[in-house]
Amino acid sequence: MRKLIAGNWKMNGSLAANEALVKAMLDGLGGKVPASDMALCVPAPYLPQLAGLLQGSPIAWGAQDVSSHESGAYTGEVSVAMLKDFGCRYAIVGHSERRQYHGETDVVVAAKAQRALAGGVTPIVCVGETLAEREAGQTEAVVKRQLAAVIHAVAHCTSEIVVAYEPVWAIGTGKTASPEQAQQVHAVLRAQLAAATQHPERVHILYGGSMNAANAASLLAQADIDGGLIGGASLKAADFLHIVASAA
Ligand code: 13P
């Protein structure tokens, strides 16, 4: 399978900065087919800008969240139909920053994943343990619980999701999981997917957490690491393109 390298800009950017960053990425690609599939998940207000900048390019775009509700009185929420209006391909759901700062539970995350799929947007489902959970030997149990909720909700559509393993202790800290640590968890997730779908090999399992130009190749060389979800390094065109090239 072709790997998928997705950028998560988080709450960064401006009209001017986005234009410069995307232009630098497209210039860097030089009209060639990238070594992996690419996507940029940007703050919702910038989706129409990205739709324009990326039209006809090999880079897809996505949102960083989506409402679990279809429409109506949910102030501040963005529905999957609204994302779809802009040609949005992906929506991150259950990022640890949403779980941690916005109280999103496994049930809410599962509902978001289900809503995204039903609306034709591929959910990038994030799972991952905190440092305390890792130290308590709970890593497997935590990620399996988080993924199980989503599998339960999306049922026969499980092969259509993207999973991202993002150990919370590695996000934005410069501390990356070693390739072996990451592979170990990815193998657990693959086995869980295999029990739920006939096509576990179709599901991209991305690694996220301080992936950068220097460490990407060794992580992406692991058997069950099918790509990356990149925070900080996706804000620098050269670094992001280097990671994409590392996926070859
Ligand atoms: P960093 O790459 O900045 O550690 O962020 C990872 C992440 O949270 C991507 O969703």
Coordinates of C-alpha atoms and ligand atoms in Angstrom, one line a residue:
M1 CA 0.0 0.0 0.0
R2 CA 1.1 3.6 -0.6
K3 CA 2.0 5.3 2.6
L4 CA 0.0 8.3 3.7
I5 CA 1.7 11.4 5.2
A6 CA -0.8 13.8 6.7
G7 CA 0.0 17.1 8.3
N8 CA -1.9 18.4 11.3
W9 CA -1.4 22.2 11.4
K10 CA -3.3 22.4 14.7
M11 CA -4.2 26.0 15.6
N12 CA -1.5 27.6 13.4
G13 CA -1.6 29.6 10.2
S14 CA -2.9 32.7 8.5
L15 CA -4.0 33.4 5.0
A16 CA -0.6 34.7 4.1
A17 CA 1.4 32.0 5.9
N18 CA -0.7 29.2 4.5
E19 CA -0.3 30.5 0.9
A20 CA 3.5 30.7 1.3
L21 CA 3.6 27.2 2.9
V22 CA 1.5 25.5 0.4
K23 CA 3.3 27.2 -2.5
A24 CA 6.6 26.0 -1.1
M25 CA 5.3 22.4 -0.8
L26 CA 3.9 22.5 -4.4
D27 CA 7.2 24.0 -5.7
G28 CA 9.1 21.4 -3.9
L29 CA 7.1 18.6 -5.5
G30 CA 7.9 20.2 -8.8
G31 CA 4.9 18.6 -10.5
K32 CA 6.1 15.1 -9.8
V33 CA 4.0 12.4 -8.2
P34 CA 5.0 12.3 -4.5
A35 CA 6.5 9.2 -3.0
S36 CA 3.4 8.8 -0.7
D37 CA -0.1 10.1 -0.5
M38 CA -0.3 13.5 1.1
A39 CA -2.9 15.4 3.1
L40 CA -3.0 18.6 5.1
C41 CA -5.5 18.9 8.0
V42 CA -6.0 22.6 8.6
P43 CA -8.1 24.9 10.8
A44 CA -11.7 24.9 9.5
P45 CA -11.8 28.6 8.4
Y46 CA -8.9 27.9 6.0
L47 CA -10.6 24.9 4.2
P48 CA -11.8 27.0 1.3
Q49 CA -8.4 28.6 0.9
L50 CA -6.7 25.2 0.9
A51 CA -9.4 23.9 -1.5
G52 CA -8.3 26.6 -3.9
L53 CA -4.6 26.3 -3.4
L54 CA -4.5 22.5 -3.7
Q55 CA -7.0 22.1 -6.6
G56 CA -5.5 19.8 -9.2
S57 CA -2.5 19.0 -6.9
P58 CA -1.7 15.6 -5.5
I59 CA -2.2 16.9 -1.9
A60 CA -5.6 16.2 -0.3
W61 CA -7.0 18.4 2.5
G62 CA -8.8 17.6 5.7
A63 CA -10.2 19.1 8.9
Q64 CA -9.0 18.5 12.5
D65 CA -12.3 17.6 13.9
V66 CA -16.0 17.1 12.9
S67 CA -19.2 17.3 14.8
S68 CA -20.9 14.1 16.0
H69 CA -24.2 15.7 15.1
E70 CA -25.7 16.0 11.7
S71 CA -27.0 19.6 11.9
G72 CA -28.9 22.0 14.1
A73 CA -28.4 23.8 17.4
Y74 CA -24.8 23.0 18.1
T75 CA -23.0 26.4 18.4
G76 CA -19.5 26.3 17.2
E77 CA -19.6 22.9 15.7
V78 CA -18.8 22.0 12.0
S79 CA -20.8 19.3 10.3
V80 CA -19.5 16.7 7.9
A81 CA -21.8 18.0 5.2
M82 CA -20.0 21.4 5.6
L83 CA -16.6 19.8 5.3
K84 CA -17.8 17.9 2.2
D85 CA -18.9 21.2 0.6
F86 CA -15.2 22.1 0.4
G87 CA -14.2 18.7 -1.0
C88 CA -12.7 17.7 2.3
R89 CA -11.3 14.2 2.2
Y90 CA -10.3 13.6 5.8
A91 CA -11.2 14.6 9.3
I92 CA -9.0 13.9 12.3
V93 CA -11.2 12.6 15.2
G94 CA -10.2 11.9 18.8
H95 CA -6.9 13.7 18.7
S96 CA -5.4 13.6 22.3
E97 CA -5.6 17.4 22.5
R98 CA -9.4 17.1 21.9
R99 CA -9.7 14.3 24.4
Q100 CA -7.6 16.1 27.0
Y101 CA -8.8 19.8 26.6
H102 CA -12.3 19.2 25.4
G103 CA -13.3 16.2 27.3
E104 CA -14.0 14.0 24.3
T105 CA -14.7 10.4 25.4
D106 CA -14.3 7.2 23.5
V107 CA -18.1 7.3 22.8
V108 CA -18.0 10.8 21.4
V109 CA -14.9 10.0 19.2
A110 CA -16.7 6.9 17.9
A111 CA -19.8 8.9 17.0
K112 CA -17.6 11.4 15.2
A113 CA -15.9 8.7 13.2
Q114 CA -19.2 7.2 12.3
R115 CA -20.7 10.5 11.3
A116 CA -17.6 11.3 9.1
L117 CA -17.8 8.0 7.3
A118 CA -21.5 8.3 6.7
G119 CA -20.9 11.7 5.2
G120 CA -18.2 10.5 2.9
V121 CA -15.2 11.9 4.8
T122 CA -12.5 9.5 5.9
P123 CA -11.9 9.8 9.7
I124 CA -8.3 9.7 10.9
V125 CA -8.9 8.1 14.3
C126 CA -6.3 9.0 16.9
V127 CA -5.4 6.6 19.8
G128 CA -2.6 6.8 22.2
E129 CA -1.6 6.4 25.8
T130 CA -0.3 9.0 28.3
L131 CA 3.1 8.6 29.9
A132 CA 1.5 7.5 33.2
E133 CA -0.5 4.8 31.3
R134 CA 2.7 3.6 29.6
E135 CA 4.6 3.5 32.8
A136 CA 1.7 1.5 34.4
G137 CA 1.9 -1.1 31.6
Q138 CA -1.5 -0.1 30.2
T139 CA -0.5 1.0 26.7
E140 CA -2.1 -2.0 24.9
A141 CA -5.2 -1.9 26.9
V142 CA -5.7 1.9 26.4
V143 CA -5.2 1.9 22.6
K144 CA -7.4 -1.2 22.2
R145 CA -10.2 0.3 24.3
Q146 CA -10.0 3.5 22.2
L147 CA -10.1 1.7 18.9
A148 CA -12.7 -0.8 20.0
A149 CA -15.2 2.0 20.6
V150 CA -14.7 3.2 17.0
I151 CA -14.9 -0.4 15.5
H152 CA -18.1 -1.0 17.4
A153 CA -19.6 2.2 15.9
V154 CA -18.5 1.9 12.3
A155 CA -18.9 -1.9 12.2
H156 CA -18.6 -3.2 8.5
C157 CA -17.0 0.1 7.5
T158 CA -13.9 -0.5 9.7
S159 CA -11.6 -1.0 6.6
E160 CA -12.4 2.5 5.5
I161 CA -11.0 4.3 8.5
V162 CA -7.5 5.6 9.0
V163 CA -5.9 5.0 12.4
A164 CA -3.2 7.1 13.9
Y165 CA -1.2 5.9 16.9
E166 CA -0.1 9.0 18.8
P167 CA 1.5 8.3 22.1
V168 CA 0.6 11.4 24.1
W169 CA 4.0 11.7 25.7
A170 CA 5.6 12.0 22.2
I171 CA 3.4 14.8 20.9
G172 CA 5.2 18.1 20.6
T173 CA 7.8 17.0 23.1
G174 CA 10.6 16.0 20.8
K175 CA 10.5 12.5 22.4
T176 CA 9.6 10.1 19.7
A177 CA 8.6 6.5 20.2
S178 CA 11.4 4.3 19.0
P179 CA 10.6 2.4 15.8
E180 CA 10.4 -0.8 17.8
Q181 CA 8.1 0.8 20.4
A182 CA 5.8 2.2 17.7
Q183 CA 5.8 -1.1 15.6
Q184 CA 4.8 -3.1 18.7
V185 CA 1.7 -1.0 19.2
H186 CA 0.9 -0.9 15.5
A187 CA 1.0 -4.7 15.4
V188 CA -1.5 -4.8 18.2
L189 CA -3.8 -2.4 16.4
R190 CA -3.4 -4.4 13.1
A191 CA -4.4 -7.6 14.9
Q192 CA -7.4 -5.8 16.4
L193 CA -8.4 -4.6 13.0
A194 CA -8.0 -8.1 11.5
A195 CA -10.5 -9.4 14.0
A196 CA -13.0 -6.8 12.9
T197 CA -12.6 -6.6 9.1
Q198 CA -11.6 -8.9 6.3
H199 CA -9.3 -6.3 4.9
P200 CA -7.1 -5.1 7.8
E201 CA -4.3 -4.5 5.2
R202 CA -6.4 -1.7 3.7
V203 CA -6.3 0.4 6.8
H204 CA -3.5 2.9 7.1
I205 CA -2.1 2.9 10.6
L206 CA -0.1 6.2 10.9
Y207 CA 2.4 7.0 13.6
G208 CA 2.3 10.5 15.1
G209 CA 4.4 12.2 17.8
S210 CA 7.5 14.2 17.1
M211 CA 8.0 12.6 13.7
N212 CA 10.5 14.7 11.8
A213 CA 12.8 14.7 8.8
A214 CA 15.6 12.9 10.8
N215 CA 13.6 10.1 12.3
A216 CA 10.9 9.5 9.6
A217 CA 12.7 6.9 7.5
S218 CA 13.3 4.5 10.4
L219 CA 9.8 4.7 11.7
L220 CA 8.3 4.3 8.2
A221 CA 10.4 1.3 7.5
Q222 CA 8.5 -0.7 10.2
A223 CA 6.1 -3.4 8.8
D224 CA 2.9 -1.9 10.3
I225 CA 3.7 1.8 10.1
D226 CA 1.8 2.9 7.0
G227 CA 2.5 6.6 7.2
G228 CA 2.6 9.6 9.6
L229 CA 0.5 12.2 11.2
I230 CA 2.8 15.2 11.5
G231 CA 2.4 18.2 13.7
G232 CA 5.3 20.7 14.0
A233 CA 7.2 19.4 11.0
S234 CA 4.2 19.9 8.7
L235 CA 4.6 23.6 9.2
K236 CA 7.9 23.6 7.4
A237 CA 7.7 22.7 3.7
A238 CA 11.2 21.2 3.4
D239 CA 10.8 19.0 6.5
F240 CA 7.3 17.8 5.4
L241 CA 8.6 17.0 1.9
H242 CA 11.6 15.2 3.3
I243 CA 9.2 13.0 5.4
V244 CA 7.1 12.3 2.3
A245 CA 10.2 11.3 0.4
S246 CA 11.3 9.0 3.3
A247 CA 8.1 7.0 2.7
A248 CA 9.4 5.7 -0.6
Ligands
13P1 P1 4.1 16.7 16.7 O1 4.6 16.2 15.3 O2 4.3 18.2 16.7 O3 4.7 16.0 17.8 O4 2.5 16.5 16.7 C1 2.0 15.3 16.5 C2 0.6 15.4 16.4 O5 -0.1 15.6 17.4 C3 -0.1 15.2 15.1 O6 -1.5 15.1 15.2

